[in-house]
Amino acid sequence: MSNQNSVVVPSPPTITVGDPVTGIPTQIKLQPIARHFNYHLLPRTREISLALEATGTPDIHALVHRCYRVLLEYGDFYSARLKDAVRA
């Protein structure tokens, strides 16, 4: 995506079939079957850059998935601690 702050998915590029003999584009247009977008976190500091390298991926969806899993585990841990405190 050319504009990283855009909330609108850009139109797909126009792709035309080339003549196999001349290489000149024909009027036959191809419609894309599917598009895939990657959203990467761009660090602003060296510290964040090093931490991002340690994760092994700049993909924001993968990073959020990992964070969410950690938060769920913490929620389970905290809930168990509260139950133990109530019993005591």
PDB file of C-alpha atoms in Angstrom:
ATOM      1  CA  MET A   1       0.000   0.000   0.000  1.00  0.00           C
ATOM      2  CA  SER A   2       1.394   3.370  -0.915  1.00  0.00           C
ATOM      3  CA  ASN A   3      -0.247   5.188   2.001  1.00  0.00           C
ATOM      4  CA  GLN A   4       0.462   3.404   5.284  1.00  0.00           C
ATOM      5  CA  ASN A   5      -2.204   5.413   7.107  1.00  0.00           C
ATOM      6  CA  SER A   6      -4.980   4.630   4.648  1.00  0.00           C
ATOM      7  CA  VAL A   7      -8.058   2.778   5.845  1.00  0.00           C
ATOM      8  CA  VAL A   8      -9.206   2.089   2.283  1.00  0.00           C
ATOM      9  CA  VAL A   9      -7.985  -0.940   0.366  1.00  0.00           C
ATOM     10  CA  PRO A  10      -6.461   0.287  -2.903  1.00  0.00           C
ATOM     11  CA  SER A  11      -7.820  -0.845  -6.243  1.00  0.00           C
ATOM     12  CA  PRO A  12      -5.966  -3.809  -7.716  1.00  0.00           C
ATOM     13  CA  PRO A  13      -3.404  -3.091 -10.416  1.00  0.00           C
ATOM     14  CA  THR A  14      -4.483  -3.547 -14.025  1.00  0.00           C
ATOM     15  CA  ILE A  15      -2.657  -6.462 -15.608  1.00  0.00           C
ATOM     16  CA  THR A  16      -2.868  -7.155 -19.319  1.00  0.00           C
ATOM     17  CA  VAL A  17      -1.779 -10.182 -21.300  1.00  0.00           C
ATOM     18  CA  GLY A  18       1.227  -9.667 -23.553  1.00  0.00           C
ATOM     19  CA  ASP A  19       1.428 -11.067 -27.056  1.00  0.00           C
ATOM     20  CA  PRO A  20       3.771 -14.085 -26.769  1.00  0.00           C
ATOM     21  CA  VAL A  21       5.441 -13.293 -30.104  1.00  0.00           C
ATOM     22  CA  THR A  22       5.847  -9.511 -29.973  1.00  0.00           C
ATOM     23  CA  GLY A  23       5.652  -8.905 -26.223  1.00  0.00           C
ATOM     24  CA  ILE A  24       3.293  -6.012 -26.867  1.00  0.00           C
ATOM     25  CA  PRO A  25       0.426  -5.758 -24.338  1.00  0.00           C
ATOM     26  CA  THR A  26      -2.967  -6.798 -25.697  1.00  0.00           C
ATOM     27  CA  GLN A  27      -6.395  -5.529 -24.686  1.00  0.00           C
ATOM     28  CA  ILE A  28      -7.033  -8.696 -22.635  1.00  0.00           C
ATOM     29  CA  LYS A  29      -7.144  -7.738 -18.964  1.00  0.00           C
ATOM     30  CA  LEU A  30      -6.647 -10.201 -16.123  1.00  0.00           C
ATOM     31  CA  GLN A  31      -8.612  -9.944 -12.915  1.00  0.00           C
ATOM     32  CA  PRO A  32      -6.710 -10.860  -9.752  1.00  0.00           C
ATOM     33  CA  ILE A  33      -8.174 -13.855  -7.939  1.00  0.00           C
ATOM     34  CA  ALA A  34      -6.954 -12.830  -4.504  1.00  0.00           C
ATOM     35  CA  ARG A  35      -4.752 -10.249  -2.874  1.00  0.00           C
ATOM     36  CA  HIS A  36      -2.772 -10.536   0.321  1.00  0.00           C
ATOM     37  CA  PHE A  37      -1.564  -7.605   2.390  1.00  0.00           C
ATOM     38  CA  ASN A  38       1.220  -7.684   4.941  1.00  0.00           C
ATOM     39  CA  TYR A  39       1.277  -5.110   7.702  1.00  0.00           C
ATOM     40  CA  HIS A  40       4.740  -4.631   9.163  1.00  0.00           C
ATOM     41  CA  LEU A  41       5.698  -2.732  12.275  1.00  0.00           C
ATOM     42  CA  LEU A  42       8.298  -0.079  11.475  1.00  0.00           C
ATOM     43  CA  PRO A  43      10.426   0.701  14.535  1.00  0.00           C
ATOM     44  CA  ARG A  44      11.370   4.291  15.330  1.00  0.00           C
ATOM     45  CA  THR A  45      14.212   3.558  17.732  1.00  0.00           C
ATOM     46  CA  ARG A  46      17.160   1.178  17.810  1.00  0.00           C
ATOM     47  CA  GLU A  47      15.792  -0.390  21.006  1.00  0.00           C
ATOM     48  CA  ILE A  48      12.482  -1.239  19.365  1.00  0.00           C
ATOM     49  CA  SER A  49      14.306  -2.435  16.262  1.00  0.00           C
ATOM     50  CA  LEU A  50      16.371  -4.896  18.332  1.00  0.00           C
ATOM     51  CA  ALA A  51      13.289  -6.124  20.199  1.00  0.00           C
ATOM     52  CA  LEU A  52      11.481  -6.598  16.882  1.00  0.00           C
ATOM     53  CA  GLU A  53      14.415  -8.554  15.449  1.00  0.00           C
ATOM     54  CA  ALA A  54      14.307 -10.811  18.519  1.00  0.00           C
ATOM     55  CA  THR A  55      10.677 -11.740  17.753  1.00  0.00           C
ATOM     56  CA  GLY A  56      11.645 -13.008  14.316  1.00  0.00           C
ATOM     57  CA  THR A  57       8.852 -11.198  12.459  1.00  0.00           C
ATOM     58  CA  PRO A  58       7.762  -7.630  11.738  1.00  0.00           C
ATOM     59  CA  ASP A  59       4.232  -8.830  10.819  1.00  0.00           C
ATOM     60  CA  ILE A  60       1.843  -6.877  13.039  1.00  0.00           C
ATOM     61  CA  HIS A  61      -0.821  -9.617  12.971  1.00  0.00           C
ATOM     62  CA  ALA A  62       1.643 -12.255  14.203  1.00  0.00           C
ATOM     63  CA  LEU A  63       2.886  -9.913  16.937  1.00  0.00           C
ATOM     64  CA  VAL A  64      -0.644  -9.096  18.120  1.00  0.00           C
ATOM     65  CA  HIS A  65      -1.518 -12.807  18.138  1.00  0.00           C
ATOM     66  CA  ARG A  66       1.478 -13.527  20.383  1.00  0.00           C
ATOM     67  CA  CYS A  67       0.637 -10.644  22.722  1.00  0.00           C
ATOM     68  CA  TYR A  68      -2.977 -11.755  22.973  1.00  0.00           C
ATOM     69  CA  ARG A  69      -1.906 -15.287  23.876  1.00  0.00           C
ATOM     70  CA  VAL A  70       0.340 -13.918  26.644  1.00  0.00           C
ATOM     71  CA  LEU A  71      -2.518 -11.764  27.959  1.00  0.00           C
ATOM     72  CA  LEU A  72      -4.846 -14.774  28.027  1.00  0.00           C
ATOM     73  CA  GLU A  73      -2.259 -16.786  29.962  1.00  0.00           C
ATOM     74  CA  TYR A  74      -1.816 -13.902  32.405  1.00  0.00           C
ATOM     75  CA  GLY A  75      -5.595 -13.670  32.835  1.00  0.00           C
ATOM     76  CA  ASP A  76      -5.730 -17.381  33.703  1.00  0.00           C
ATOM     77  CA  PHE A  77      -2.820 -16.975  36.130  1.00  0.00           C
ATOM     78  CA  TYR A  78      -4.364 -13.919  37.803  1.00  0.00           C
ATOM     79  CA  SER A  79      -7.780 -15.595  38.066  1.00  0.00           C
ATOM     80  CA  ALA A  80      -6.211 -18.631  39.746  1.00  0.00           C
ATOM     81  CA  ARG A  81      -4.338 -16.365  42.195  1.00  0.00           C
ATOM     82  CA  LEU A  82      -7.575 -14.576  43.093  1.00  0.00           C
ATOM     83  CA  LYS A  83      -9.330 -17.883  43.741  1.00  0.00           C
ATOM     84  CA  ASP A  84      -6.437 -18.992  45.967  1.00  0.00           C
ATOM     85  CA  ALA A  85      -6.602 -15.685  47.881  1.00  0.00           C
ATOM     86  CA  VAL A  86     -10.346 -16.061  48.472  1.00  0.00           C
ATOM     87  CA  ARG A  87      -9.888 -19.590  49.831  1.00  0.00           C
ATOM     88  CA  ALA A  88      -7.179 -18.497  52.268  1.00  0.00           C
TER      89      ALA A  88
END
